[in-house]
Short mmCIF file of C-alpha atoms in Angstrom, two decimals:
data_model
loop_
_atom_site.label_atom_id
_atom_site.label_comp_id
_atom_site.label_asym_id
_atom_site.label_seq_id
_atom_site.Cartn_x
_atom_site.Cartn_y
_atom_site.Cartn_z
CA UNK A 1 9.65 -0.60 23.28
CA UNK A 2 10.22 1.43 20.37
CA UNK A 3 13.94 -0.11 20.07
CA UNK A 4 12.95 -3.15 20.11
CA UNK A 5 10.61 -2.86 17.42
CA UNK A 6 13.09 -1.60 15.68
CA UNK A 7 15.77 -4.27 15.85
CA UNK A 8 12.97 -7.13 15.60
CA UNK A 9 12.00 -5.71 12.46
CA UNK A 10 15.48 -5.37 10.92
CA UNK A 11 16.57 -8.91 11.81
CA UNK A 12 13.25 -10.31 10.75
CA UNK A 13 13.76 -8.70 7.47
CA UNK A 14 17.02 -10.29 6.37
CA UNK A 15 15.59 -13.79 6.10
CA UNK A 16 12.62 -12.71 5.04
CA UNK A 17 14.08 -11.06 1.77
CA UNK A 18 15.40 -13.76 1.14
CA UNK A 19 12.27 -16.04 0.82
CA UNK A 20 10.75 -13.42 -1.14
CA UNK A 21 13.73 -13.70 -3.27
CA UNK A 22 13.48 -17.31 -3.64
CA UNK A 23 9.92 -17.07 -4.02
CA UNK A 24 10.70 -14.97 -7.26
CA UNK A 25 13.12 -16.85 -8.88
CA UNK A 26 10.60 -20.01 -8.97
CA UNK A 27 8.80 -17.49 -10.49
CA UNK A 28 11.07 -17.42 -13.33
CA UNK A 29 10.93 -21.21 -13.65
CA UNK A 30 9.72 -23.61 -15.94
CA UNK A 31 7.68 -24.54 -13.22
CA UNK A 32 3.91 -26.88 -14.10
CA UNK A 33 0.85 -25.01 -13.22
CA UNK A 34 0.69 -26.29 -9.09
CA UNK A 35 4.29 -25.53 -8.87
CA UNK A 36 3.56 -22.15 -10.10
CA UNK A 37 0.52 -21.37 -7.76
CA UNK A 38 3.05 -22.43 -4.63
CA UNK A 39 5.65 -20.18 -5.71
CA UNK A 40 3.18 -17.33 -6.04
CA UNK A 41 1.46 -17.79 -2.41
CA UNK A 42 5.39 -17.88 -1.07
CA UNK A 43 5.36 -14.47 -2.76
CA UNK A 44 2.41 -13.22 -1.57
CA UNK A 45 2.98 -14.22 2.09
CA UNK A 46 6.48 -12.65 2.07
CA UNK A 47 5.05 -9.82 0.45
CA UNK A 48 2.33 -9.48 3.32
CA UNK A 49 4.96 -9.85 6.18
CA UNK A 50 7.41 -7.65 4.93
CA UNK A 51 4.48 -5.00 4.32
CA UNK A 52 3.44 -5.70 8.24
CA UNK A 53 6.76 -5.40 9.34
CA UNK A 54 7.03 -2.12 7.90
CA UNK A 55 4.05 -0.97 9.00
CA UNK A 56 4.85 -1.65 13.00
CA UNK A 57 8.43 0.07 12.25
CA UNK A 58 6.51 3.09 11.31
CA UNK A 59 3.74 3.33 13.45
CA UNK A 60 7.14 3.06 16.09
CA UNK A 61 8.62 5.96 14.32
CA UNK A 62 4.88 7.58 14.80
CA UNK A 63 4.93 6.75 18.28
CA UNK A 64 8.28 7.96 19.07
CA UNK A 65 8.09 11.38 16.70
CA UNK A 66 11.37 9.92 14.73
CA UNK A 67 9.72 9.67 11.50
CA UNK A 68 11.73 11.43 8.81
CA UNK A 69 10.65 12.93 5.47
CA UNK A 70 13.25 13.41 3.08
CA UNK A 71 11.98 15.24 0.57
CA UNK A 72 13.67 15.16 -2.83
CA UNK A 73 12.24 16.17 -6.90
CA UNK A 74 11.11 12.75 -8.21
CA UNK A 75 8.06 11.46 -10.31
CA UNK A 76 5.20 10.10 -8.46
CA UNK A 77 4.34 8.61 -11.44
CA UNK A 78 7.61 6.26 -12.07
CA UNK A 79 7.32 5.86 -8.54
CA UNK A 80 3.45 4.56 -8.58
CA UNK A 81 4.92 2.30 -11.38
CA UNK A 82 7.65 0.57 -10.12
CA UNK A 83 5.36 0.14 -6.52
CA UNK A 84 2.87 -1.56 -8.91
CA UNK A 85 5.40 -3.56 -11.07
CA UNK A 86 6.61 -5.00 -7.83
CA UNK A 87 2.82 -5.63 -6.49
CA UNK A 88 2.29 -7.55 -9.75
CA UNK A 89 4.54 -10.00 -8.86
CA UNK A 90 2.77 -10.66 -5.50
CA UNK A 91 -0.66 -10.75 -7.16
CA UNK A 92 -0.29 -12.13 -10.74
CA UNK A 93 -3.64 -13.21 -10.65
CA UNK A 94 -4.86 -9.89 -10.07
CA UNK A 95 -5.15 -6.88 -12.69
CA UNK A 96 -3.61 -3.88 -11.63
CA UNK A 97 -4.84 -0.68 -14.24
CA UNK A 98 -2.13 2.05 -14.36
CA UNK A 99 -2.82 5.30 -16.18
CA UNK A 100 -0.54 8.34 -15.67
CA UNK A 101 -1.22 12.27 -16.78
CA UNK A 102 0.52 15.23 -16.98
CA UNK A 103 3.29 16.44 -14.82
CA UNK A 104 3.80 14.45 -11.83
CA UNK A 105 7.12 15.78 -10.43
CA UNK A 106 7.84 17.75 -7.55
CA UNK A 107 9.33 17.20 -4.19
CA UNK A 108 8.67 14.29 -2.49
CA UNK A 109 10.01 11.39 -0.15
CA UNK A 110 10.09 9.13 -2.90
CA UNK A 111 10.19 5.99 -0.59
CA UNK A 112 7.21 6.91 1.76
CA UNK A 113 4.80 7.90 -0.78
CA UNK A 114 5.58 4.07 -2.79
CA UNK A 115 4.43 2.88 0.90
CA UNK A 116 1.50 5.27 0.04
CA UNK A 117 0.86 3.55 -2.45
CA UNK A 118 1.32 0.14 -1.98
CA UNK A 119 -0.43 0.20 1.14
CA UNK A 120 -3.94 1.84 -0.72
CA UNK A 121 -3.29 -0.87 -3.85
CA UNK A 122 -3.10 -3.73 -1.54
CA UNK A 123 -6.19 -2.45 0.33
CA UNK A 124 -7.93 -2.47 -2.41
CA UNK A 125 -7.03 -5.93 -3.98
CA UNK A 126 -7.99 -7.12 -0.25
CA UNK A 127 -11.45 -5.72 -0.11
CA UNK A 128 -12.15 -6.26 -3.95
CA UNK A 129 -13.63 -9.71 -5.89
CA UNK A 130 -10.79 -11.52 -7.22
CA UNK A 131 -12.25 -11.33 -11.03
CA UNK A 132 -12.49 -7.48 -10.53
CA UNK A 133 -9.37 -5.17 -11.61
CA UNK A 134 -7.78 -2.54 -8.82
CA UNK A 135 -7.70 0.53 -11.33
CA UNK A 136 -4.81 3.15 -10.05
CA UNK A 137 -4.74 6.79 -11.61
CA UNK A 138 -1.82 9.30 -11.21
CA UNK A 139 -2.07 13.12 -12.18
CA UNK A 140 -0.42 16.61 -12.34
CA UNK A 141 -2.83 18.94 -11.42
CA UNK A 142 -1.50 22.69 -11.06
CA UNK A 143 0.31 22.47 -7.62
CA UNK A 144 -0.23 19.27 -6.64
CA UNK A 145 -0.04 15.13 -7.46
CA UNK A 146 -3.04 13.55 -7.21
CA UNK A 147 -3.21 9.24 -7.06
CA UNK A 148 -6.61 7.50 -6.68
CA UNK A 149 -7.19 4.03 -6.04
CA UNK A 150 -10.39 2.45 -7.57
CA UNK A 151 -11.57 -0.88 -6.55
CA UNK A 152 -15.03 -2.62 -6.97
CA UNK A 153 -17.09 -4.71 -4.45
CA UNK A 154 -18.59 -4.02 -1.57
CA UNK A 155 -18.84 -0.15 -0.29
CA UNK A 156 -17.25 0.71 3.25
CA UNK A 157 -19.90 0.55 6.34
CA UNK A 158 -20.84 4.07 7.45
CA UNK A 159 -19.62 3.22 10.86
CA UNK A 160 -16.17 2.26 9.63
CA UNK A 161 -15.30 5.15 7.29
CA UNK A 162 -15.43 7.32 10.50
CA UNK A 163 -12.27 5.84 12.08
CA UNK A 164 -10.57 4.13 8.58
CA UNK A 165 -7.54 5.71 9.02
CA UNK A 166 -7.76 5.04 12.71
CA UNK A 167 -4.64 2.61 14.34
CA UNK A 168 -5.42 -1.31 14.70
CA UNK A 169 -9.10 -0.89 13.48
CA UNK A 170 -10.15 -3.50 10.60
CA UNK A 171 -13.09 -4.00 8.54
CA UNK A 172 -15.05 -6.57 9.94
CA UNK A 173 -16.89 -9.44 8.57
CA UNK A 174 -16.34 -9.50 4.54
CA UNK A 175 -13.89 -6.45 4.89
CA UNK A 176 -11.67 -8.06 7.76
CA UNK A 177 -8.58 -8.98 6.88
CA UNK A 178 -4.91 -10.87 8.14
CA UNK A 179 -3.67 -7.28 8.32
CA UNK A 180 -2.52 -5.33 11.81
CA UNK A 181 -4.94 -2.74 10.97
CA UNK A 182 -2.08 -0.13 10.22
CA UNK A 183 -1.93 0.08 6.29
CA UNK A 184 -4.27 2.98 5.85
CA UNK A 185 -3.31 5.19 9.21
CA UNK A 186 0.49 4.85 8.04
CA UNK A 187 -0.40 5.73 4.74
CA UNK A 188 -2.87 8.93 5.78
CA UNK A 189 0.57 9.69 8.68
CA UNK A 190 2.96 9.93 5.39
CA UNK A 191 0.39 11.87 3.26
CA UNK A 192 0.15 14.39 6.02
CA UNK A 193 3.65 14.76 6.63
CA UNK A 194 4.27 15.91 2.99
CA UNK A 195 1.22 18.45 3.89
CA UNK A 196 -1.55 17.00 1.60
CA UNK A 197 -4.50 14.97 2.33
CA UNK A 198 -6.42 11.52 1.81
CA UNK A 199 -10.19 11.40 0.92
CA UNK A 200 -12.56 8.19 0.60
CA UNK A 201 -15.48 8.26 -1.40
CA UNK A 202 -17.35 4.54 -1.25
CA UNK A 203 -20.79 3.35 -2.59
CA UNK A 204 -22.25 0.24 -3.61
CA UNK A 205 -22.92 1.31 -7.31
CA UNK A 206 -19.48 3.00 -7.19
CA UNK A 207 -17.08 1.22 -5.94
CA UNK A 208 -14.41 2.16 -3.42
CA UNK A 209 -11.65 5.00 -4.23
CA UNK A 210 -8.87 6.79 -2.01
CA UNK A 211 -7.70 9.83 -3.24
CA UNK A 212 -4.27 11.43 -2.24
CA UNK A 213 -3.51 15.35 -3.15
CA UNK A 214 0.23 15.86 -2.15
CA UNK A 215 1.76 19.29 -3.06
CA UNK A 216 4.67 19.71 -5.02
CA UNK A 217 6.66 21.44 -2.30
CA UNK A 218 6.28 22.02 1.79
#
């Protein structure tokens, strides 16, 4: 099961790139103002199936006990950039707040924590009013990294906090989503493989933030 998984994902990928690709390029157009909103839900939609293809590849991975770290000295904060740059394009009707401090190097699997990351910013423009900005924070703090994710709106149900990073569980009424459910237990699975941790703190004069400590080193 875990094979095929595997090869569905990688075949569905290759086309799929390229509509994202395509999607992008319109982008760059001289395009009129509907043209441009249809070239930005292609983007989005790629955007989302490439993200949910990812996810089932790695909860496969998880499954199987395949799932590699490869840790290597990068900058979670070039990292968090470039994630966001790339989310940007997706959302361009959504603001996406970056701020970066201190030292925010160390060793790290730079391409699982950007699925960190993209996974908690995409939660959060999900679950967040359209109007509202996702704020995202990055910062060197003695022997760790730490990244929060801010978003307004409505706070997280008591009952669903308990199992949020939980396997195929999504928010339900105004919190449900066309997701598999994966984003956040993927994203707490790679966190914990690098040996550091994910909080949530959520209230309704608050807002919603997920905050990541990482060490610099295993």
């Amino acid at each position: 099961r875990e094979r095929f998984v595997a090869v569905l994902g990688h075949d569905l990928r290759t086309p799929l790139n390229a509509i994202k690709m395509a999607g992008a390029i319109l982008l760059a157009a001289d395009l009129t103002d509907e043209q441009t909103s249809f070239a930005q839900k292609i983007v989005r939609a790629a955007d989302r199936m490439n993200r949910m293809i990812g996810d089932l590849l790695d909860f496969a991975a998880l499954r199987a006990g395949t799932l590699v770290v490869d840790r290597k000295r990068c900058d979670i904060a070039s990292v968090t950039g470039e994630v966001i740059d790339e989310l940007r394009l997706a959302h361009a009707d959504r603001l996406v707040a970056f701020d970066a401090e201190g030292d925010c190097t160390g060793a790290f699997d730079s391409q699982r924590m950007a699925q960190v990351v993209s996974n908690l910013i995409a939660n959060a423009i999900t679950y967040s009013p359209q109007s509202s900005p996702v704020l995202v924070r990055v910062r060197g703090i003695a022997t760790v990294v730490e990244i929060e994710v801010h978003n307004e709106g409505s706070p997280i149900p008591g009952e669903e906090r308990a199992c949020i990073f939980t396997p195929f569980k999504r928010g339900d009424g105004k919190r449900k989503s066309g997701g598999l459910g994966l984003g956040l237990f993927i994203a707490n699975e790679m966190v914990r493989a690098h040996g550091g941790s994910i909080s949530l703190h959520s209230e309704e004069a608050e807002g919603t933030t997920f905050t990541v400590h990482v060490p610099r080193a295993a």
